[in-house]
Amino acid sequence: MPRRLAWLSGAGGFALSPQVLANGWNMPVGVTDLSREIHSLHMTIFWICVVIGVVVFGVMFYSLFRYRRSRQPQAANFHEHTTVEVIWTTLPLLILVAMAVPATATLKNMYDTGDAELDVMVTGQQWRWRYEYLGEEVAFTSSLSTPRAQVRGEEARGETYLLDVDNPLVLPVGRKVRFLFTSDDVIHSWWVPELAVKQDTVPGFVNENWVRINEPGIYRGQCAELCGIDHGFMPIVVQAMAPDEFDAWLAERRDEAAQEALGVDRDWGQEELMTRGEEVYAAICAACHQPEGQGAPPTFPALAGNPRLQEDLGWQLDTVINGVSGTAMPAFRNTLNPVELAAVITYTRNAWGNATGDVVQPARVAERLAR
């Protein structure tokens, strides 16, 4: 269910993060018409509450001072006042109605996901995001790209520490984009304050939301639902660009996907698979199994020197493709394509001293995927 009015609540988990500090202590105005409408509604209700608070506490403190015991030791004794009772019943009702009318109009607008010009499926995964441009044959995974040396404190941390990704979500300015949210494992929450979107991704369910960005730029967010050990390493980066630039980018990614599909049928050399596999491993696998394959037993077993990995290729193929039920190992059949799967399996079988010499071809992986 869309929860745009609750998007600021996620700030509680990031009170000291660069994302929140950049926005100050108030809800950001944002870069969409709806985000500005929500901000205006938020400020209107805020000032109504301020006025109510001033009046209520003003009367309370005045009464405490004016009728203190030293001045009036004998308390007044009265039981009813019809006029006052009518006022304090009617006035709050009118205030609530005055707030409900614009809030209802905003809620109606928030739920209107129709007439979208682009559909994007957002899938939460531990601990990354997968974006699929429906009907465009373009899909990719977006993972944290902050160097691990910064995470370990070995390098200075930049302004966008833990807020950089390898593949940002690219969207066009001025077009209505409908999001479809789901998850492959646990509940995540896709939260980008500047877009006024905070939406849970729930396994087995598809939630909807939408956005129409008015200004080109880079907009950052984070997962706002505690989802496991690397919850804090699930940033979101949205790159909004002019429609013609977006169309060119989408066409380029579509061509890349087509070329990748053609790569399934050719024979790859070990060196090129190792190079590609190292990139995939760093983006997808290193968070759990560690950069040098040492793992974090018992939850994340070591890959370096793992005898079963080196001896049983069939077991590794099934493990990577289908995951392991009841463990932290997810299935990657819907996350990585055959070339990426073949590359990362080849890499792990020949890196860190695992000198098996095996070269796993994408065609073999595609055959396994088809089973």
Coordinates of C-alpha atoms in Angstrom, one line a residue:
M1 CA 0.0 0.0 0.0
P2 CA 1.4 3.4 -0.9
R3 CA 2.6 5.3 2.2
R4 CA 3.8 8.6 0.9
L5 CA 2.5 10.4 4.0
A6 CA 4.7 8.1 6.1
W7 CA 7.8 8.6 4.1
L8 CA 9.4 10.8 6.7
S9 CA 8.9 8.1 9.4
G10 CA 11.8 6.2 7.8
A11 CA 14.1 9.0 8.9
G12 CA 14.0 7.6 12.4
G13 CA 16.4 4.8 11.3
F14 CA 18.8 7.3 9.6
A15 CA 18.8 10.2 12.1
L16 CA 22.6 10.7 11.6
S17 CA 22.9 9.7 8.0
P18 CA 24.1 12.1 5.3
Q19 CA 20.6 11.6 3.6
V20 CA 18.8 13.1 6.6
L21 CA 21.4 15.7 7.5
A22 CA 21.2 17.0 3.9
N23 CA 17.4 17.5 4.2
G24 CA 17.6 19.2 7.6
W25 CA 15.0 18.3 10.2
N26 CA 12.0 18.9 8.0
M27 CA 10.4 17.0 5.2
P28 CA 12.1 18.0 1.9
V29 CA 9.9 19.8 -0.7
G30 CA 11.0 17.3 -3.3
V31 CA 11.1 17.5 -7.1
T32 CA 7.6 16.3 -8.1
D33 CA 4.3 18.0 -8.0
L34 CA 2.9 15.5 -5.6
S35 CA 5.9 15.8 -3.2
R36 CA 5.3 19.6 -3.1
E37 CA 1.6 19.0 -2.5
I38 CA 2.4 16.6 0.4
H39 CA 4.9 19.1 1.8
S40 CA 2.3 21.9 1.6
L41 CA -0.2 19.7 3.4
H42 CA 2.4 18.7 6.0
M43 CA 3.2 22.4 6.7
T44 CA -0.4 23.4 6.9
I45 CA -1.3 20.7 9.4
F46 CA 2.0 21.5 11.3
W47 CA 1.0 25.1 11.8
I48 CA -2.5 24.2 12.8
C49 CA -1.0 22.0 15.4
V50 CA 1.3 24.8 16.5
V51 CA -1.6 27.1 17.0
I52 CA -3.6 24.5 18.9
G53 CA -0.6 23.8 21.1
V54 CA 0.0 27.5 21.8
V55 CA -3.7 28.0 22.7
V56 CA -4.0 24.9 24.9
F57 CA -0.7 25.3 26.7
G58 CA -1.3 29.1 27.0
V59 CA -4.6 28.5 28.7
M60 CA -3.0 25.8 30.9
F61 CA -0.1 27.9 32.1
Y62 CA -2.3 30.9 32.6
S63 CA -4.6 28.9 34.7
L64 CA -1.8 27.5 36.7
F65 CA -0.5 31.0 37.4
R66 CA -3.8 32.9 37.8
Y67 CA -5.4 30.4 40.0
R68 CA -2.5 29.2 42.0
R69 CA -3.1 28.2 45.6
S70 CA -1.5 31.3 47.2
R71 CA -3.9 33.6 45.3
Q72 CA -7.0 31.4 45.5
P73 CA -6.9 28.7 48.1
Q74 CA -10.5 27.8 47.6
A75 CA -11.2 26.3 44.2
A76 CA -14.2 27.3 42.2
N77 CA -17.0 24.7 42.1
F78 CA -19.1 24.4 38.9
H79 CA -20.4 21.5 36.9
E80 CA -21.4 22.4 33.4
H81 CA -21.3 25.2 30.8
T82 CA -23.3 24.3 27.7
T83 CA -21.8 27.0 25.5
V84 CA -18.2 26.0 26.3
E85 CA -19.0 22.3 25.7
V86 CA -20.6 23.1 22.3
I87 CA -17.5 25.2 21.3
W88 CA -14.9 22.6 22.3
T89 CA -16.9 19.9 20.5
T90 CA -17.6 21.8 17.3
L91 CA -14.3 23.6 16.9
P92 CA -12.2 20.4 16.8
L93 CA -14.7 18.8 14.4
L94 CA -14.4 21.8 12.0
I95 CA -10.6 21.7 12.3
L96 CA -10.5 17.9 11.4
V97 CA -12.8 18.5 8.5
A98 CA -10.7 21.4 7.3
M99 CA -7.6 19.1 7.4
A100 CA -9.4 16.0 5.9
V101 CA -10.6 17.7 2.7
P102 CA -7.2 18.5 1.3
A103 CA -5.7 15.3 2.7
T104 CA -8.3 13.2 0.9
A105 CA -7.6 15.0 -2.4
T106 CA -3.9 14.3 -1.9
L107 CA -4.5 10.6 -1.0
K108 CA -6.7 10.2 -4.1
N109 CA -3.9 11.6 -6.3
M110 CA -1.3 9.4 -4.6
Y111 CA -3.3 6.2 -5.4
D112 CA -3.8 7.1 -9.1
T113 CA -1.2 5.0 -10.9
G114 CA -3.1 5.0 -14.2
D115 CA -2.0 6.5 -17.5
A116 CA 1.7 5.7 -16.8
E117 CA 4.1 6.1 -19.7
L118 CA 6.7 3.8 -18.2
D119 CA 6.4 0.7 -15.9
V120 CA 9.4 -0.3 -13.7
M121 CA 9.4 -3.4 -11.6
V122 CA 11.4 -2.9 -8.4
T123 CA 12.5 -6.0 -6.6
G124 CA 14.1 -6.0 -3.2
Q125 CA 16.9 -8.5 -2.5
Q126 CA 19.3 -9.0 0.3
W127 CA 21.0 -6.6 -0.1
R128 CA 20.5 -4.9 -3.4
W129 CA 17.7 -3.7 -5.8
R130 CA 16.7 -5.1 -9.1
Y131 CA 15.1 -2.9 -11.7
E132 CA 13.2 -4.1 -14.7
Y133 CA 11.8 -1.8 -17.4
L134 CA 8.7 -3.8 -18.3
G135 CA 8.2 -4.2 -22.0
E136 CA 11.6 -2.8 -22.8
E137 CA 13.8 -6.0 -22.3
V138 CA 16.0 -4.0 -19.9
A139 CA 16.8 -5.2 -16.4
F140 CA 19.8 -4.8 -14.1
T141 CA 20.8 -5.1 -10.4
S142 CA 21.8 -2.0 -8.4
S143 CA 24.3 -2.6 -5.6
L144 CA 26.3 -0.5 -3.2
S145 CA 29.5 0.8 -4.8
T146 CA 31.1 2.5 -1.8
P147 CA 34.6 0.9 -1.5
R148 CA 34.9 -1.6 1.3
A149 CA 38.0 0.2 2.5
Q150 CA 35.8 3.1 3.4
V151 CA 33.4 0.8 5.2
R152 CA 36.4 -0.6 7.2
G153 CA 37.6 2.9 8.0
E154 CA 40.8 2.5 6.0
E155 CA 40.0 5.4 3.6
A156 CA 38.4 8.8 4.1
R157 CA 34.6 8.7 3.7
G158 CA 33.1 11.0 1.1
E159 CA 29.9 13.0 1.2
T160 CA 27.9 10.2 -0.4
Y161 CA 29.3 7.4 1.9
L162 CA 27.0 4.4 1.6
L163 CA 24.8 6.3 -0.9
D164 CA 26.6 5.3 -4.1
V165 CA 25.6 2.4 -6.4
D166 CA 27.0 0.8 -9.5
N167 CA 23.8 1.0 -11.6
P168 CA 21.4 3.9 -10.8
L169 CA 17.8 3.7 -11.7
V170 CA 17.4 6.0 -14.7
L171 CA 14.1 7.8 -15.3
P172 CA 12.8 10.4 -17.7
V173 CA 11.8 13.9 -16.5
G174 CA 8.2 14.9 -17.2
R175 CA 6.8 11.4 -17.7
K176 CA 4.6 9.5 -15.4
V177 CA 6.4 6.3 -14.2
R178 CA 4.5 3.5 -12.4
F179 CA 6.5 1.4 -9.9
L180 CA 5.6 -2.2 -9.2
F181 CA 7.2 -3.3 -5.9
T182 CA 8.0 -6.8 -4.7
S183 CA 10.7 -8.8 -2.9
D184 CA 12.6 -12.1 -3.5
D185 CA 13.3 -12.7 0.2
V186 CA 12.3 -10.5 3.1
I187 CA 10.4 -7.1 3.5
H188 CA 12.4 -4.1 2.2
S189 CA 11.3 -0.5 1.8
W190 CA 12.2 1.6 -1.2
W191 CA 12.6 5.2 0.1
V192 CA 13.7 8.3 -1.9
P193 CA 12.8 11.4 0.1
E194 CA 13.1 13.9 -2.8
L195 CA 10.5 11.8 -4.8
A196 CA 8.2 11.4 -1.8
V197 CA 8.1 7.7 -2.4
K198 CA 8.4 5.2 0.5
Q199 CA 7.0 1.8 -0.4
D200 CA 7.4 -1.6 1.2
T201 CA 8.5 -4.5 -1.0
V202 CA 6.8 -7.7 0.3
P203 CA 7.5 -11.2 -0.8
G204 CA 4.6 -12.7 -2.7
F205 CA 2.8 -9.3 -3.1
V206 CA 3.0 -6.5 -5.7
N207 CA 2.5 -2.9 -4.5
E208 CA 2.1 0.1 -6.7
N209 CA 3.3 3.6 -6.6
W210 CA 4.2 6.3 -9.1
V211 CA 6.3 9.4 -9.8
R212 CA 6.6 12.2 -12.3
I213 CA 9.9 14.0 -11.8
N214 CA 10.1 17.7 -12.7
E215 CA 13.9 18.4 -12.5
P216 CA 16.9 16.5 -13.8
G217 CA 19.4 15.4 -11.2
I218 CA 20.6 12.7 -8.9
Y219 CA 18.3 11.7 -6.0
R220 CA 19.4 9.3 -3.3
G221 CA 17.6 7.1 -0.9
Q222 CA 17.9 4.0 1.3
C223 CA 16.2 0.9 2.3
A224 CA 13.9 1.9 5.2
E225 CA 13.0 -1.5 6.5
L226 CA 15.3 -3.5 8.7
C227 CA 16.1 -6.5 6.4
G228 CA 19.2 -8.2 7.7
I229 CA 22.9 -7.8 8.5
D230 CA 23.6 -5.5 5.5
H231 CA 20.4 -3.4 5.7
G232 CA 22.5 -0.3 5.9
F233 CA 24.2 -1.2 2.6
M234 CA 21.2 -0.9 0.4
P235 CA 21.3 2.6 -1.1
I236 CA 19.0 3.8 -3.9
V237 CA 20.2 6.2 -6.6
V238 CA 17.7 7.7 -9.1
Q239 CA 19.1 9.6 -12.1
A240 CA 16.5 11.8 -13.8
M241 CA 17.3 13.0 -17.3
A242 CA 15.7 14.7 -20.2
P243 CA 13.3 12.5 -22.2
D244 CA 15.5 12.4 -25.3
E245 CA 18.5 11.5 -23.2
F246 CA 16.5 8.8 -21.5
D247 CA 15.3 7.3 -24.8
A248 CA 18.9 7.2 -26.0
W249 CA 20.0 5.5 -22.8
L250 CA 17.2 3.0 -22.9
A251 CA 18.0 2.1 -26.5
E252 CA 21.7 1.6 -25.6
R253 CA 20.8 -0.7 -22.7
R254 CA 18.4 -2.6 -24.9
D255 CA 21.2 -3.1 -27.4
E256 CA 23.5 -4.3 -24.6
A257 CA 20.9 -6.8 -23.4
A258 CA 20.5 -8.1 -27.0
Q259 CA 24.3 -8.5 -27.3
E260 CA 24.4 -10.2 -23.9
A261 CA 21.8 -12.7 -25.1
L262 CA 23.9 -13.5 -28.2
G263 CA 26.8 -14.2 -25.9
V264 CA 25.1 -17.2 -24.5
D265 CA 25.7 -19.2 -27.6
R266 CA 29.4 -18.5 -28.1
D267 CA 32.4 -20.0 -26.4
W268 CA 34.1 -17.8 -23.8
G269 CA 37.7 -17.9 -22.8
Q270 CA 38.7 -18.3 -19.2
E271 CA 40.4 -14.8 -19.0
E272 CA 37.3 -12.9 -20.2
L273 CA 35.0 -14.9 -17.9
M274 CA 37.3 -14.3 -15.0
T275 CA 37.3 -10.5 -15.7
R276 CA 33.6 -10.4 -15.9
G277 CA 33.2 -12.8 -13.0
E278 CA 35.3 -10.6 -10.7
E279 CA 33.0 -7.6 -11.4
V280 CA 29.9 -9.7 -10.7
Y281 CA 31.4 -11.1 -7.5
A282 CA 32.3 -7.7 -6.2
A283 CA 28.9 -6.3 -6.9
I284 CA 26.7 -9.3 -5.8
C285 CA 28.6 -11.8 -3.7
A286 CA 31.3 -9.9 -1.8
A287 CA 28.9 -8.5 0.8
C288 CA 28.3 -12.0 2.2
H289 CA 31.3 -14.1 1.1
Q290 CA 33.7 -11.2 1.6
P291 CA 36.1 -9.7 -1.0
E292 CA 38.7 -12.4 -0.8
G293 CA 36.2 -15.3 -0.5
Q294 CA 37.0 -15.9 3.2
G295 CA 33.2 -15.8 4.1
A296 CA 31.7 -15.2 7.5
P297 CA 31.0 -18.7 8.8
P298 CA 28.7 -20.2 9.7
T299 CA 26.1 -18.1 8.0
F300 CA 28.3 -17.3 4.9
P301 CA 30.7 -20.1 4.2
A302 CA 34.1 -19.5 2.8
L303 CA 34.6 -20.0 -0.9
A304 CA 38.4 -19.8 -0.9
G305 CA 39.7 -23.3 -0.3
N306 CA 36.2 -24.8 -0.2
P307 CA 36.7 -28.5 -1.1
R308 CA 33.1 -29.1 -2.2
L309 CA 33.1 -26.0 -4.5
Q310 CA 36.3 -27.2 -6.1
E311 CA 35.1 -30.8 -6.6
D312 CA 31.4 -30.6 -7.4
L313 CA 30.5 -28.2 -10.2
G314 CA 27.0 -29.5 -10.5
W315 CA 26.4 -28.7 -6.8
Q316 CA 27.7 -25.2 -7.3
L317 CA 25.5 -24.6 -10.3
D318 CA 22.4 -25.7 -8.5
T319 CA 23.4 -23.7 -5.4
V320 CA 23.9 -20.4 -7.3
I321 CA 21.0 -20.8 -9.6
N322 CA 18.4 -22.1 -7.1
G323 CA 19.7 -21.0 -3.8
V324 CA 19.6 -23.1 -0.6
S325 CA 16.3 -23.3 1.3
G326 CA 16.5 -22.4 5.0
T327 CA 19.8 -20.5 4.6
A328 CA 20.9 -17.0 3.6
M329 CA 21.9 -18.2 0.1
P330 CA 19.3 -16.8 -2.3
A331 CA 18.5 -18.0 -5.8
F332 CA 20.1 -16.0 -8.6
R333 CA 18.2 -17.4 -11.5
N334 CA 16.2 -14.2 -11.8
T335 CA 19.0 -11.8 -10.7
L336 CA 21.8 -12.7 -13.1
N337 CA 21.8 -13.7 -16.7
P338 CA 23.5 -16.8 -18.0
V339 CA 26.7 -14.9 -19.0
E340 CA 26.9 -13.4 -15.5
L341 CA 26.2 -16.7 -13.8
A342 CA 28.8 -18.5 -15.9
A343 CA 31.3 -15.7 -15.2
V344 CA 31.0 -15.6 -11.5
I345 CA 31.0 -19.4 -11.1
T346 CA 34.1 -19.6 -13.3
Y347 CA 35.7 -16.9 -11.2
T348 CA 35.0 -18.5 -7.8
R349 CA 36.4 -21.8 -9.1
N350 CA 39.6 -20.2 -10.1
A351 CA 40.3 -17.4 -7.7
W352 CA 42.0 -17.3 -4.2
G353 CA 43.9 -20.5 -4.9
N354 CA 40.8 -22.5 -6.2
A355 CA 42.8 -23.6 -9.2
T356 CA 40.3 -26.0 -10.8
G357 CA 40.9 -24.7 -14.3
D358 CA 37.2 -25.1 -15.0
V359 CA 35.6 -22.8 -17.6
V360 CA 31.8 -22.7 -17.3
Q361 CA 30.1 -21.7 -20.5
P362 CA 26.9 -19.6 -20.5
A363 CA 25.3 -22.2 -22.7
R364 CA 25.6 -24.8 -19.9
V365 CA 24.1 -22.4 -17.4
A366 CA 21.2 -21.6 -19.8
E367 CA 20.6 -25.3 -20.0
R368 CA 20.4 -25.6 -16.2
L369 CA 18.1 -22.5 -16.1
A370 CA 15.7 -24.2 -18.6
R371 CA 15.2 -27.2 -16.3

